[in-house]
Coordinates of C-alpha atoms and ligand atoms in Angstrom, one line a residue:
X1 CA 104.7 103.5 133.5
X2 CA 102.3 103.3 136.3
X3 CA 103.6 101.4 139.6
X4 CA 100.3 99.3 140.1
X5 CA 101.9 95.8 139.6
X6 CA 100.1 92.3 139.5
X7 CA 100.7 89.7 141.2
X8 CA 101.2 87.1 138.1
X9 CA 100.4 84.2 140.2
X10 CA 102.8 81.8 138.3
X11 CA 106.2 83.1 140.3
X12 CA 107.9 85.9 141.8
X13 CA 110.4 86.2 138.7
X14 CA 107.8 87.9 136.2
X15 CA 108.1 91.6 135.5
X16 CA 105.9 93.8 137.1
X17 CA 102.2 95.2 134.9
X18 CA 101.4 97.7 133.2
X19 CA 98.7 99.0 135.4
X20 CA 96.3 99.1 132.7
X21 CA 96.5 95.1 132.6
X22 CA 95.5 94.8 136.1
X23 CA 92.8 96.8 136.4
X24 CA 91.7 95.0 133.3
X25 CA 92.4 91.9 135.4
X26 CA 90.4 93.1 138.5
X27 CA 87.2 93.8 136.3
X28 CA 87.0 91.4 134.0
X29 CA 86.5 88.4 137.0
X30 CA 84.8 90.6 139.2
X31 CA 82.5 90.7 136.1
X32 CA 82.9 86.9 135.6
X33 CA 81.7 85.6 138.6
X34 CA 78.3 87.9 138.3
X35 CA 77.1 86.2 135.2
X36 CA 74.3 84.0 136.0
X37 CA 73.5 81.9 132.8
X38 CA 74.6 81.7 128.8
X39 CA 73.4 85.5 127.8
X40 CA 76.0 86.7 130.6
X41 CA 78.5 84.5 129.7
X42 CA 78.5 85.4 125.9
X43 CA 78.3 89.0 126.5
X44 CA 81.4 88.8 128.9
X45 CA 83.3 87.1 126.4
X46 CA 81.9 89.7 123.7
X47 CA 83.3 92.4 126.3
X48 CA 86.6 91.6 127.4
X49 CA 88.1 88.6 124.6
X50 CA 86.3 88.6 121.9
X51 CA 87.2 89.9 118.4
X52 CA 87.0 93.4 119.5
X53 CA 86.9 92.6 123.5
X54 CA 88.9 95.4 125.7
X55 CA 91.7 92.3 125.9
X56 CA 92.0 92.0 122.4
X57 CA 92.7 95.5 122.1
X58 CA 95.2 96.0 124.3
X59 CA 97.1 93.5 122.6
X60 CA 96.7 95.4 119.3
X61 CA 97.9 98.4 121.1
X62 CA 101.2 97.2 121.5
X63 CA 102.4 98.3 118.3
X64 CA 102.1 101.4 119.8
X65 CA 104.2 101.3 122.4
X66 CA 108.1 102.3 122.5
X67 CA 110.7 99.2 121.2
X68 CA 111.7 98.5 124.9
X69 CA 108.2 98.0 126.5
X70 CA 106.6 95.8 123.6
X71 CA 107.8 92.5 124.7
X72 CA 106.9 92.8 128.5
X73 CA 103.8 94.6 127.8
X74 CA 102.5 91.7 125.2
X75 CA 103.8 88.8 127.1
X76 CA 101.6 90.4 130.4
X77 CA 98.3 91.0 127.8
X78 CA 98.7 87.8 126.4
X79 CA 99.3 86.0 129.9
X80 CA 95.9 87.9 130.8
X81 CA 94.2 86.8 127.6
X82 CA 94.5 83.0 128.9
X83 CA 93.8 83.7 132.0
X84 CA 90.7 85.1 131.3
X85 CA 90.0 82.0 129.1
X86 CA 90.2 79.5 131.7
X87 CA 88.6 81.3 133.8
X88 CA 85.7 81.7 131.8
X89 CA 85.8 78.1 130.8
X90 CA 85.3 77.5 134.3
X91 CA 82.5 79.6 135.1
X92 CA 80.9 78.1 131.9
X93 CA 81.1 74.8 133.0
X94 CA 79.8 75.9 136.6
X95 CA 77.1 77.7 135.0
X96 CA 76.0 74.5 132.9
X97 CA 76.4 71.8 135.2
X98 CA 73.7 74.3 137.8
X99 CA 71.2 74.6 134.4
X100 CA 71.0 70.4 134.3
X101 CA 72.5 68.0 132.5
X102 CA 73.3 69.2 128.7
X103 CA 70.0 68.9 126.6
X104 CA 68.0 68.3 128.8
X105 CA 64.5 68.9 128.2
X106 CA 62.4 71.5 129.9
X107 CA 58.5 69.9 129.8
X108 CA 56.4 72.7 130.6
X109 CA 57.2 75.0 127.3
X110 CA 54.1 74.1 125.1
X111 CA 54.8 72.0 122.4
X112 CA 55.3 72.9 118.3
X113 CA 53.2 71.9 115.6
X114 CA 54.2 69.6 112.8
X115 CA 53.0 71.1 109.6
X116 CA 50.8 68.1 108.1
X117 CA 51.1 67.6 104.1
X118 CA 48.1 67.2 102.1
X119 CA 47.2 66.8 98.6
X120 CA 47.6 69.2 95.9
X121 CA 44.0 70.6 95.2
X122 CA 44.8 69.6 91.5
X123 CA 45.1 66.2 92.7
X124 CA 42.2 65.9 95.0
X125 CA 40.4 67.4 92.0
X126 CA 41.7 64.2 89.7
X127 CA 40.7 61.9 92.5
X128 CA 37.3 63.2 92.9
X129 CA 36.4 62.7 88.4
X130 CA 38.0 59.8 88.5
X131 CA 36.1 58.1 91.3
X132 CA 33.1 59.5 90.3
X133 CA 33.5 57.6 86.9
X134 CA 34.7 55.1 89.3
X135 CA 31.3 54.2 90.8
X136 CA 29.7 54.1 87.3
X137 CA 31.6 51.1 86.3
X138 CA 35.0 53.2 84.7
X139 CA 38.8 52.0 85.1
X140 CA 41.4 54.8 85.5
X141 CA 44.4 54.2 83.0
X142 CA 47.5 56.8 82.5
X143 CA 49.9 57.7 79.5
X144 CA 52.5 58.7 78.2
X145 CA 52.8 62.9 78.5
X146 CA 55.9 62.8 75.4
X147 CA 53.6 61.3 72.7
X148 CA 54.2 60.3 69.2
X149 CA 52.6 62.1 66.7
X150 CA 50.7 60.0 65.3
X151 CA 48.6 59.4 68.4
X152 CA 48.2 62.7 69.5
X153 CA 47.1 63.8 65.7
X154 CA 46.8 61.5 63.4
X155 CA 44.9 59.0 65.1
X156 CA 42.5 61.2 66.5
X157 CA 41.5 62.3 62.5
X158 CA 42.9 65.7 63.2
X159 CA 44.5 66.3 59.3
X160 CA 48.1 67.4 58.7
X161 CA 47.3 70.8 58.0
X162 CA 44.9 71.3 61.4
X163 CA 45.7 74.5 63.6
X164 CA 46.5 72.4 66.4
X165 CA 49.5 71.0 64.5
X166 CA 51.1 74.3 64.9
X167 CA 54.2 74.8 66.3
X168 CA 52.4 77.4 68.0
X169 CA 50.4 75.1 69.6
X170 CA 52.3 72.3 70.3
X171 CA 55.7 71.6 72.6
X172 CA 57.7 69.3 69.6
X173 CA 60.7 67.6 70.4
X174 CA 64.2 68.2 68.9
X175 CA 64.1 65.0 67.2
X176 CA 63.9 64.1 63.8
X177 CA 62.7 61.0 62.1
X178 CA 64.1 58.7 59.0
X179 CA 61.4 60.9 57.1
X180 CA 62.7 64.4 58.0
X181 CA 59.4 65.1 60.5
X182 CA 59.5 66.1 64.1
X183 CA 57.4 63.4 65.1
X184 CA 57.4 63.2 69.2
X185 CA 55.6 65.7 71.1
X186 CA 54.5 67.0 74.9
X187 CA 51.0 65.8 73.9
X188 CA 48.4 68.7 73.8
X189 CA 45.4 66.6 75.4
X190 CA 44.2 63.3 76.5
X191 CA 42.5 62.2 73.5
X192 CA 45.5 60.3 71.8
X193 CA 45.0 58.0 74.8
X194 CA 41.5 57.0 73.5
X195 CA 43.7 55.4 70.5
X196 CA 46.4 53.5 72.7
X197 CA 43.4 51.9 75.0
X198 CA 41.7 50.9 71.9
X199 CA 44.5 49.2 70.1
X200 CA 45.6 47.5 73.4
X201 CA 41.6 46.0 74.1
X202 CA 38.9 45.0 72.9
X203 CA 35.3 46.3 74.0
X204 CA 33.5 46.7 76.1
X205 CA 35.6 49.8 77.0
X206 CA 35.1 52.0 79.9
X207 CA 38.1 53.9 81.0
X208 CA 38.8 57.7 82.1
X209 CA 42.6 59.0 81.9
X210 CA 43.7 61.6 83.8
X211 CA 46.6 63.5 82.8
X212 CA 48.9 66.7 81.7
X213 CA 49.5 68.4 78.6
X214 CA 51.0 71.0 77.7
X215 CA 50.6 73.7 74.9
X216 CA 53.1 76.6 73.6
X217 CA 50.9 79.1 74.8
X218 CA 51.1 82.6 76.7
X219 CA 49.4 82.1 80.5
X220 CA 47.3 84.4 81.9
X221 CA 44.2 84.2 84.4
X222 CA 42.4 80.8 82.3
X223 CA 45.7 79.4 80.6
X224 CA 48.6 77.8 81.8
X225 CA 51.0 76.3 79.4
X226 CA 50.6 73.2 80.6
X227 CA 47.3 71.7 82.8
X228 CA 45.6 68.5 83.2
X229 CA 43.1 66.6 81.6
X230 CA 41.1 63.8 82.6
X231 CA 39.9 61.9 79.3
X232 CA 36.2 59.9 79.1
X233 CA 36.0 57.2 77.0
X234 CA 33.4 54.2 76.2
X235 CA 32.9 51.9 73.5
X236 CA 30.7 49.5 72.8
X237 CA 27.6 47.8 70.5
X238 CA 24.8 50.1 71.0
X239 CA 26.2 52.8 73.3
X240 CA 24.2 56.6 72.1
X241 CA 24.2 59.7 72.5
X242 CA 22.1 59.4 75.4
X243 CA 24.8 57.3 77.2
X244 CA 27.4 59.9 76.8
X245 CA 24.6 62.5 78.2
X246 CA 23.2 60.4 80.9
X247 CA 27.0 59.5 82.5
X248 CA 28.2 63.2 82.0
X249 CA 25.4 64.1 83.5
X250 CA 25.7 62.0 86.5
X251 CA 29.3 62.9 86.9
X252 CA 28.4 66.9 87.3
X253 CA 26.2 65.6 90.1
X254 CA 28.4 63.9 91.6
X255 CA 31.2 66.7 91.7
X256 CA 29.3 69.6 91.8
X257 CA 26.3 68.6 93.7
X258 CA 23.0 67.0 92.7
X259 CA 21.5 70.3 92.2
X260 CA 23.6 71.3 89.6
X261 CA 22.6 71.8 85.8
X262 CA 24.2 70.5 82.9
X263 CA 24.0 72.1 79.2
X264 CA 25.0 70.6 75.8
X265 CA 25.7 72.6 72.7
X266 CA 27.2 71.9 69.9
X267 CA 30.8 72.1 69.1
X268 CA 33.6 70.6 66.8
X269 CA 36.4 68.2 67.6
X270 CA 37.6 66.2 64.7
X271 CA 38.0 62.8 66.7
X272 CA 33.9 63.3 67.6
X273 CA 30.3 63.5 65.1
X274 CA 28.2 64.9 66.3
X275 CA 30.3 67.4 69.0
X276 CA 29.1 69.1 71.7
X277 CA 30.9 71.2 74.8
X278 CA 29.4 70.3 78.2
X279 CA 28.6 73.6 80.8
X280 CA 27.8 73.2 83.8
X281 CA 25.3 76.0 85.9
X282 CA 27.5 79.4 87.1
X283 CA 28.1 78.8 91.1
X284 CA 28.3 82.4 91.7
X285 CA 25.5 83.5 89.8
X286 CA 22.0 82.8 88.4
X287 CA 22.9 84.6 84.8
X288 CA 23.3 87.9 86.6
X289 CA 24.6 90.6 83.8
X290 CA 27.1 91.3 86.0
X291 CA 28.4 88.2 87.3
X292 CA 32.7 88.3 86.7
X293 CA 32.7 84.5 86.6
X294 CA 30.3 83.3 83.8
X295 CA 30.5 86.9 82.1
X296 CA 26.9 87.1 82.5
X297 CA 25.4 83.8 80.3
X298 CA 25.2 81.9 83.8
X299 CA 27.0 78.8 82.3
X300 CA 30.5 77.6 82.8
X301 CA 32.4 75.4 79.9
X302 CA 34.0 72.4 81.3
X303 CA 34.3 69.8 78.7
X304 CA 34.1 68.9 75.0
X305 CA 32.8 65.1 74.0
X306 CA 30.9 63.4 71.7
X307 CA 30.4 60.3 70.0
X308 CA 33.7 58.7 68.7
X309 CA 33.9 59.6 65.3
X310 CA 34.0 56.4 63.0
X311 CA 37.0 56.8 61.4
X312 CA 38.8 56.7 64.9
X313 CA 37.0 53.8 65.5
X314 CA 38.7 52.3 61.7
X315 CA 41.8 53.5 62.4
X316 CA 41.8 51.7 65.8
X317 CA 41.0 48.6 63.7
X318 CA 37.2 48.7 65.1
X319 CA 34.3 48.1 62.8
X320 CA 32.5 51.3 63.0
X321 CA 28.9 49.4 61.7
X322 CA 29.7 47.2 64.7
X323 CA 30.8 49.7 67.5
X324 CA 29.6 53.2 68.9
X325 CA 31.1 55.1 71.6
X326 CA 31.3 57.8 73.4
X327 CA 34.6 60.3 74.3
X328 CA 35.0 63.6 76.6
X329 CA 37.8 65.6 77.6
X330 CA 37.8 67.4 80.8
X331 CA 39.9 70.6 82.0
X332 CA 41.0 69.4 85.8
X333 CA 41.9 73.0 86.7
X334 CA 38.7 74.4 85.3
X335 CA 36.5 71.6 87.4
X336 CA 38.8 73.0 90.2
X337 CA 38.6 76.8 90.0
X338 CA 34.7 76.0 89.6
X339 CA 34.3 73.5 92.3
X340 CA 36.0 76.6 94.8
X341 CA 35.7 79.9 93.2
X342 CA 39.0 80.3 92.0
X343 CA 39.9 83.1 89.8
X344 CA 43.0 82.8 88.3
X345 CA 44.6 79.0 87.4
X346 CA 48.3 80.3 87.9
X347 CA 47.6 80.2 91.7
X348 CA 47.3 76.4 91.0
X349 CA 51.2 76.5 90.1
X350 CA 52.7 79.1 91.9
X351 CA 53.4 77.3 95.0
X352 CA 52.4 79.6 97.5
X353 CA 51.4 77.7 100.8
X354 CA 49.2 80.3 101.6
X355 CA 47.0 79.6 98.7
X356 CA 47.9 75.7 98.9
X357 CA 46.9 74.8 102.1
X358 CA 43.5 76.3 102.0
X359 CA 42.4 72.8 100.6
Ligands
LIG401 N1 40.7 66.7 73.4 C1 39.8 67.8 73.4 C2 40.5 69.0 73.8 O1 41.6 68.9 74.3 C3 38.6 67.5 74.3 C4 37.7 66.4 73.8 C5 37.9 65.1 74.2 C6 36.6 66.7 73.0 C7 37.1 64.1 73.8 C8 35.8 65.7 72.6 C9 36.0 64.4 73.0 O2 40.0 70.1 73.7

């Protein structure tokens, strides 16, 4: 044993240190009272009690001393241990009270930015058809995405044994009717809505109904499994072919710019006669070979439409001698990827803030 005793400060009748535990003492406060702020102060209790702090480990070195010096020895560490604490929680409380009052605010660091929220570019995108139908004298109505059926297929003339009935195609829910058929679905366009606005009013009907729908497909660069649509639809006595031209028409203006081109071809939907699909003029390109976007014909695809076909009309309970009308279905995240050069639609879902916030 070394003969270096501490003075316990408590009274005369404790035994005398292991000299080990006072120089301990000695340069653990000498230490103390040179820290200046919060770093020092954690890094002194880090040093001397912390979990592996010089105090702490003296106290787990007992074990290793002989029988008759345990007790002393770990009554005079753990004496020092406290010790230390109140004296730290003194200097703590010294060092605070000099910083200022707890929390207070220090005005001159430069402020942070809150990050502002904006619209998903899908939903700008729906916002910008919609109102441009808007201004030509169109209501905006919404659906049902699980559809019956007989909405999504039947009504719009597409026949029991059509492709799109596929289960391939179509999402159908685990639900069986009184006749044995899987009758609700996720729908797989807008179209069915053309039925449900029919049988619910009377014409004059000018409506568009954006949308999502979904189909069992693989994604990849221009597919998602599901994807919005915004569905066109007017009806009326004497409404032509030139109508459904002339408002399309407009509408590409209005989205794309008024120098844009428009091109109608024909095309097949049963729920339409005659068909066509709608393109609009390549942005990137003026029909160069080489152009990655419109694979060289300089056109981009962004809708199918036609005039309503007459037994959609019948089946709606409209006289088809009486009524004409037109229909179009648009893909939102094609008029989207077109509008700003985007190259692959599974950005669009992907959540990536870095893509997201661009718009
Ligand atoms: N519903 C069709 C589709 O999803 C688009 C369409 C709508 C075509 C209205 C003609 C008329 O492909």
């Amino acid at each position: 044993m070394a003969e270096s005793v501490i003075p316990t400060g408590t009274d005369g009748a404790e035994p005398p240190l292991d000299g080990r535990i006072a120089a301990l003492r000695d340069e653990a406060r000498s230490a103390l009272s040179a820290t200046r702020d919060a770093d020092g102060l954690q890094e002194w209790r880090n040093r001397y009690v912390g979990r592996s702090g010089e105090v702490t480990l003296l106290l787990r070195s007992v074990g290793s001393l002989p029988a008759d010096e345990r007790a002393a020895f770990g009554q005079a560490a753990n004496r020092l241990k406290n010790e230390l604490q109140a004296s730290f929680d003194e200097r703590e409380s010294e060092i605070t009270s000099a910083a200022g009052p707890a929390g207070a605010i220090d005005v001159t660091l430069s402020g942070r930015h809150p990050i502002r929220g904006r619209l998903h570019p899908i939903t700008q995108t729906v916002r910008e058809i919609t109102s441009a139908f808007g201004a030509m004298g169109f209501q905006t109505f919404e659906g049902p995405e699980v559809e019956l059926e007989r909405y999504n297929f039947t009504a719009m003339n597409i026949p029991a044994d059509h492709p799109a009935r596929d289960m391939f195609d179509t999402f159908w829910l685990d639900r069986v009717d009184e006749d044995g058929d899987r009758s609700i679905l996720l729908r797989t366009h807008t179209s069915p809505m053309q039925a449900r606005i029919m049988e619910s009013q009377e014409p004059p009907i000018r409506v568009v109904i954006p949308g999502r729908c979904y189909r069992y497909e693989a994604t990849d660069a221009s597919h998602e499994w599901h994807f919005y649509q915004v569905e066109v639809l007017a009806v009326d006595e004497g409404i032509t072919f030139a109508d459904l031209k002339g408002t399309l028409y407009e509408f590409a203006r209005q989205v794309f710019g008024p120098e844009c081109k428009v091109r109608f071809r024909c095309d097949f939907f049963p729920f339409v006669e005659p068909g066509v699909e709608m393109a609009v003029n390549c942005f990137n390109c003026d029909g160069d070979p080489a152009c990655r976007i419109c694979r060289g014909s300089g056109w981009l695809e962004i809708m199918g439409a036609g005039m309503v076909h007459p037994e959609v009309l019948r089946r709606a309970g409209y006289d088809p001698g009486r009524y004409t009308g037109f229909a179009a279905g648009m893909g939102v995240e094609r008029v989207a990827m077109l509008k700003h050069g985007i190259e692959d639609i599974r950005h669009f879902y992907a959540n990536d803030m870095r893509f997201l916030s661009q718009f």
